[in-house]
Tab-separated table of C-alpha atoms in Angstrom:
chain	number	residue	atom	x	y	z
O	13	UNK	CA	0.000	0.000	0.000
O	14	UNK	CA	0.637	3.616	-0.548
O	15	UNK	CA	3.649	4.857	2.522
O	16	UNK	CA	4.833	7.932	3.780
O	17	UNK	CA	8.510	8.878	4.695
O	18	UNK	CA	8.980	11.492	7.132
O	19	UNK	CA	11.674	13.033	8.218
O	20	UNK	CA	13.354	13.706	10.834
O	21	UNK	CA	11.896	11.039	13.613
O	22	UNK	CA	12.907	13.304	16.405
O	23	UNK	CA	15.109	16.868	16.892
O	24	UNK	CA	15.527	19.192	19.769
O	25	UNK	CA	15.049	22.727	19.214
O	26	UNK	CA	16.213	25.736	20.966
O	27	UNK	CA	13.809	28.659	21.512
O	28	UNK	CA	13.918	30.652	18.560
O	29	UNK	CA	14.816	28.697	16.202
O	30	UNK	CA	13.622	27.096	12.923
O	31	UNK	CA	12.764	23.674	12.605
O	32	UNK	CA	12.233	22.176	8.988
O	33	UNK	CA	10.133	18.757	8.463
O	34	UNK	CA	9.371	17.155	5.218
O	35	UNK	CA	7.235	13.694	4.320
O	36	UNK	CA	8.054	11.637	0.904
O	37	UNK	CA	6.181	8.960	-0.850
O	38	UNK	CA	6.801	6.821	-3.718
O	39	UNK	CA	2.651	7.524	-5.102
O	40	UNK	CA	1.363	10.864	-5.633
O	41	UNK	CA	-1.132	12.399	-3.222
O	42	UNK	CA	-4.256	14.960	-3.900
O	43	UNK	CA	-3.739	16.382	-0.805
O	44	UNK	CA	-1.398	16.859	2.073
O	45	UNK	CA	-2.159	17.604	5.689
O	46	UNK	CA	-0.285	18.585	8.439
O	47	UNK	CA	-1.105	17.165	12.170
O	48	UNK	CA	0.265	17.922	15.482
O	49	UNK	CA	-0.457	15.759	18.371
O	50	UNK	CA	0.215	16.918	22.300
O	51	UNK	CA	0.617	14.047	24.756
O	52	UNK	CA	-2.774	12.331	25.717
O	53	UNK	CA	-4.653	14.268	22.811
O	54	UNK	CA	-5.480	13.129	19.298
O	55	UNK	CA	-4.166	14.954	16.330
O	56	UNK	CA	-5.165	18.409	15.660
O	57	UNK	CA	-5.001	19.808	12.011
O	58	UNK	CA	-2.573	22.654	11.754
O	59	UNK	CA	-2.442	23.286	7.542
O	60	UNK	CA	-3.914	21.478	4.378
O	61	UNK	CA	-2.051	21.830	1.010
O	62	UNK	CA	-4.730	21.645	-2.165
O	63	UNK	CA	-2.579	22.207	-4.923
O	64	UNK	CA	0.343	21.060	-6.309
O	65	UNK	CA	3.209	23.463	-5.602
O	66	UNK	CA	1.220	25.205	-2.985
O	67	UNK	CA	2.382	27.245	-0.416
O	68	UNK	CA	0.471	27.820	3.102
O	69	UNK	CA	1.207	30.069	6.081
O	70	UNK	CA	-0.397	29.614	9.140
O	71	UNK	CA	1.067	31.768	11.409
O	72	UNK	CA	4.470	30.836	12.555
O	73	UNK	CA	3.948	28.046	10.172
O	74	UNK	CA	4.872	27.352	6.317
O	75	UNK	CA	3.991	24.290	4.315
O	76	UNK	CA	4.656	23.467	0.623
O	77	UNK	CA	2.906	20.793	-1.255
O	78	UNK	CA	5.539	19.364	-3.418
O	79	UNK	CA	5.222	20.023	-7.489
O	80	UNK	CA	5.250	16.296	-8.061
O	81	UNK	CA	2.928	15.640	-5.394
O	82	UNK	CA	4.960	13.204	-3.741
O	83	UNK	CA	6.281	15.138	-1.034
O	84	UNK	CA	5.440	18.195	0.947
O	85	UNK	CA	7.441	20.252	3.890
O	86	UNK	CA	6.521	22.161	6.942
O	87	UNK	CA	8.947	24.507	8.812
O	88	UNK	CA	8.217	26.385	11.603
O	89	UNK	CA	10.009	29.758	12.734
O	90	UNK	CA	11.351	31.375	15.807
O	91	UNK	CA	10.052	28.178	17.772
O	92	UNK	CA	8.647	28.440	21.277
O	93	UNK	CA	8.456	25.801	23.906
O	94	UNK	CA	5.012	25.183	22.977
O	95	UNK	CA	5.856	23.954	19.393
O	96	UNK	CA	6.713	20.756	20.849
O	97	UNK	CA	4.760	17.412	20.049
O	98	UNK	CA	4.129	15.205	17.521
O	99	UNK	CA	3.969	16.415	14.043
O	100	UNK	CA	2.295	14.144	11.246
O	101	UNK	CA	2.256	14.147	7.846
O	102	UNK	CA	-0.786	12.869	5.947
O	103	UNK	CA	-1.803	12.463	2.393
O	104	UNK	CA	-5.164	11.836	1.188
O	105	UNK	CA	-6.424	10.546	-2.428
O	106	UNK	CA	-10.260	10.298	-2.894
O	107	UNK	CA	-10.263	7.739	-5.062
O	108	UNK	CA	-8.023	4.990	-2.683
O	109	UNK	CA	-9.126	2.526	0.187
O	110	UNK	CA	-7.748	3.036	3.836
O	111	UNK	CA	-10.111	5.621	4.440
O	112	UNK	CA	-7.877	8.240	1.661
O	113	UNK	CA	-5.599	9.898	4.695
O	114	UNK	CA	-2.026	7.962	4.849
O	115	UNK	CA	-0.270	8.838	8.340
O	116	UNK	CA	4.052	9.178	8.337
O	117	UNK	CA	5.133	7.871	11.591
O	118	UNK	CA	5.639	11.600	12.695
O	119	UNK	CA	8.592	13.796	13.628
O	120	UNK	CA	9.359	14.437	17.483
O	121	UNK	CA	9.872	17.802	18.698
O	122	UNK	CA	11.766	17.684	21.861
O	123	UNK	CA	13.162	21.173	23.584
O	124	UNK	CA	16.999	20.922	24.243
O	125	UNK	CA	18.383	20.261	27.291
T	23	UNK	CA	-21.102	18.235	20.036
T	24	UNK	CA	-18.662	20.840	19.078
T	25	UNK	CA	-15.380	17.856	19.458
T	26	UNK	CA	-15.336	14.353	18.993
T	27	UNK	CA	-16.116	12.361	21.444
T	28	UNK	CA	-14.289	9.128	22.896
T	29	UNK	CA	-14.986	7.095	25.560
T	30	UNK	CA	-13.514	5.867	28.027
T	31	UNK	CA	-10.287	7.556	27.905
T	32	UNK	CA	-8.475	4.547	29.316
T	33	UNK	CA	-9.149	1.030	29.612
T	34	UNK	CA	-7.194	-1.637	31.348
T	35	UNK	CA	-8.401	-5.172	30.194
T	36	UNK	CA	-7.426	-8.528	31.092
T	37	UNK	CA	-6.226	-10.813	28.198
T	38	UNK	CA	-9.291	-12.643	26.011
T	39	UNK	CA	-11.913	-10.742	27.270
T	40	UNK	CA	-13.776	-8.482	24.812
T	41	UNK	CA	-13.817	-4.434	24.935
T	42	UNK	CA	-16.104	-1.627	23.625
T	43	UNK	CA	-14.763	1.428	22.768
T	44	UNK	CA	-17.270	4.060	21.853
T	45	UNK	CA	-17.163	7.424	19.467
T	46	UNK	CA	-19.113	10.497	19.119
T	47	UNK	CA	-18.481	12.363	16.269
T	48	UNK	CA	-19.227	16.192	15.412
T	49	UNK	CA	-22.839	16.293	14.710
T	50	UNK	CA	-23.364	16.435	11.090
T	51	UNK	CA	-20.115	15.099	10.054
T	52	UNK	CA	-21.125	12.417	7.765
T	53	UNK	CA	-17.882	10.692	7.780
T	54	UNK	CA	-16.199	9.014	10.222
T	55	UNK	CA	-12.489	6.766	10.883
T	56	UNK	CA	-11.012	5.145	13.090
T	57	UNK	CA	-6.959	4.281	13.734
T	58	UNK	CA	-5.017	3.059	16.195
T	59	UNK	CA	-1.786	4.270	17.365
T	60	UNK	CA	0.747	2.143	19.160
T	61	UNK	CA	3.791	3.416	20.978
T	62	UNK	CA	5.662	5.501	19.136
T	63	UNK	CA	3.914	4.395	15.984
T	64	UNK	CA	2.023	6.428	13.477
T	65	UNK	CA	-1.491	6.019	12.756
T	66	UNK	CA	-2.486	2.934	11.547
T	67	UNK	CA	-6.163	3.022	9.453
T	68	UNK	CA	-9.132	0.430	10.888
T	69	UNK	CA	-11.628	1.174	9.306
T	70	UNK	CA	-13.377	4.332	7.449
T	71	UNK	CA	-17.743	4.759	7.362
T	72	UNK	CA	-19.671	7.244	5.097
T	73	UNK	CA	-23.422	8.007	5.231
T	74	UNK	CA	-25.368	5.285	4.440
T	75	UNK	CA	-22.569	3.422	2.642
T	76	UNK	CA	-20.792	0.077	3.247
T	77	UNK	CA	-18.472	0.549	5.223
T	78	UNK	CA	-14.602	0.563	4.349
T	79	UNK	CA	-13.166	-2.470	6.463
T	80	UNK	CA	-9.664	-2.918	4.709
T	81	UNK	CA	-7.750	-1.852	7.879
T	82	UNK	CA	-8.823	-3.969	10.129
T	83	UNK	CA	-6.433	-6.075	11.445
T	84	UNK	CA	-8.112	-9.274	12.065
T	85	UNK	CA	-11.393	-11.035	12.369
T	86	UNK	CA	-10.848	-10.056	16.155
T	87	UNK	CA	-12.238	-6.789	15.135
T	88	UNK	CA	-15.431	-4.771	14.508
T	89	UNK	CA	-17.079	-1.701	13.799
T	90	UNK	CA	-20.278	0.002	13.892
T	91	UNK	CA	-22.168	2.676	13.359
T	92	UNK	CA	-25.756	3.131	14.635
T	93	UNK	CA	-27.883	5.828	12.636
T	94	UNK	CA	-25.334	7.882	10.749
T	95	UNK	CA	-24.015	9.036	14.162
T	96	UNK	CA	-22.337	7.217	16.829
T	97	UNK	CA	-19.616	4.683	16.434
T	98	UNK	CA	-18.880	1.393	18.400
T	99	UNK	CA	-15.308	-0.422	17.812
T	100	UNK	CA	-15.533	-3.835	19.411
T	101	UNK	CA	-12.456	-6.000	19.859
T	102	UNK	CA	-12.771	-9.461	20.856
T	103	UNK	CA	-10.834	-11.842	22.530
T	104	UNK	CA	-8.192	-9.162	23.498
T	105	UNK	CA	-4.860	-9.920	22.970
T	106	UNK	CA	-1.388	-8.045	24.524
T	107	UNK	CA	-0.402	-6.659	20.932
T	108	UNK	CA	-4.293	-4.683	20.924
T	109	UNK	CA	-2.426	-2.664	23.573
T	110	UNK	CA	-2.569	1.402	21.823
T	111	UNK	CA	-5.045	4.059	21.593
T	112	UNK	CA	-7.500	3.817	19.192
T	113	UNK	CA	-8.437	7.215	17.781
T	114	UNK	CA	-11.749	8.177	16.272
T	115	UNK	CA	-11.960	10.981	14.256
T	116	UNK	CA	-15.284	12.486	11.646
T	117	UNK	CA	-15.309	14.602	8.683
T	118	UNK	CA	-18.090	16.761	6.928
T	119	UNK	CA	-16.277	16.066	3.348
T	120	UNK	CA	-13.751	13.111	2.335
T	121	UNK	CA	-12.219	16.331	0.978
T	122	UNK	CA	-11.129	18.094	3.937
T	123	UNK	CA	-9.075	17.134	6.798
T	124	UNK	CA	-10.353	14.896	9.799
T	125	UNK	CA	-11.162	16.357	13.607
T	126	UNK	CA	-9.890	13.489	15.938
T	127	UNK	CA	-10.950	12.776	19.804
T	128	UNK	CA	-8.539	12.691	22.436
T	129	UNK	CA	-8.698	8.584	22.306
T	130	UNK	CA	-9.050	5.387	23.813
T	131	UNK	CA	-5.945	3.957	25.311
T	132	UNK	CA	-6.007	0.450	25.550
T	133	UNK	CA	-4.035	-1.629	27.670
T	134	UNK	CA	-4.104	-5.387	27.576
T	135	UNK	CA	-2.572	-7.128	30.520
């Protein structure tokens, strides 16, 4: 079945600075989605990507949906201690099975110590 | 309601016997998943409903498992015969389109002893 890649599993950041994500896949998506996930909560959408070569703020936070559809980014600047969590990647075709949203295993923001 | 809904929010269970786990979605939202998430894992599809439709089963991991939906609204996963490896939370989440991105409870964790 369809698989996402995402990068990196886990990085420390510093207050202030800017932390760069990014998901791959081997299929093309329709759309990409961008999750973050605080301990004992589910997931909570932060930016969808429509388009190919789309580009999203949201805030503090920039996306990109890949021109070849097969991978997309997120970076986030001038971090704060709250950024941290789980950050997931998801890509969603309407016309596949498992429900159309594939997860990446997610990307670990940890504040150094 | 205005969230998701997911009940109970833990749930210790002794190996073989059966569980219920239950799921209110966002009134209206015609659509609606479920995944489970084990440790450090990402999310892992079960099983996706819409409407009045059949319902997609293709994630389900064995014949251990079950889903429901009663009148277009609430949702009951059923696991039988609980074994240690069902140990995760299971995560419900509803949409209002297969178009836009999901709204997930806070979960179920499961714990299998």
């Amino acid at each position: 079945g369809q698989q996402l890649n995402q990068s990196p599993q886990s990085m420390f950041i510093q207050e202030g600075e800017d932390v760069s994500m990014n998901c791959t896949s081997s299929s093309i998506f329709n759309t990409w989605l961008w999750y973050k996930q605080d301990p004992g909560e589910g997931p909570v959408l932060l930016i969808a990507l429509y388009k190919a070569g789309e580009l999203t703020s949201n805030g503090r936070l920039t996306a990109q949906f890949g021109i070849t559809r097969k991978d997309s980014f997120l970076n986030i600047s001038a971090s704060i201690p709250s950024d941290v969590g789980i950050y997931f990647c998801a890509g969603m075709n309407y016309g596949g099975s498992q429900g159309n949203l594939i997860f990446g295993k997610g990307t670990k923001l940890s504040v150094k110590p | 309601g205005a969230g998701v809904s997911q009940s109970p929010s833990n749930k210790v269970t002794e190996k073989g016997k059966d569980v219920e786990l239950r799921c209110d979605p966002i009134s209206g939202h015609t659509a609606l998943y479920w995944y489970r998430q084990s440790l450090g894992q990402g999310l892992e599809f079960l099983i996706y409903f819409q409407g009045n439709s059949a319902p997609d089963k293709s994630g389900l991991p064995s014949d251990r498992f079950s889903a429901e939906r009663t009148g277009g609204s609430v949702s009951t996963l059923t696991i039988q015969r609980t074994q240690q490896e069902d140990s995760a939370v299971y995560l419900c989440a509803s949409s209002q389109d297969r178009t836009y991105g999901y709204t997930f409870g806070s979960g179920t964790r499961l714990t299998v002893v």
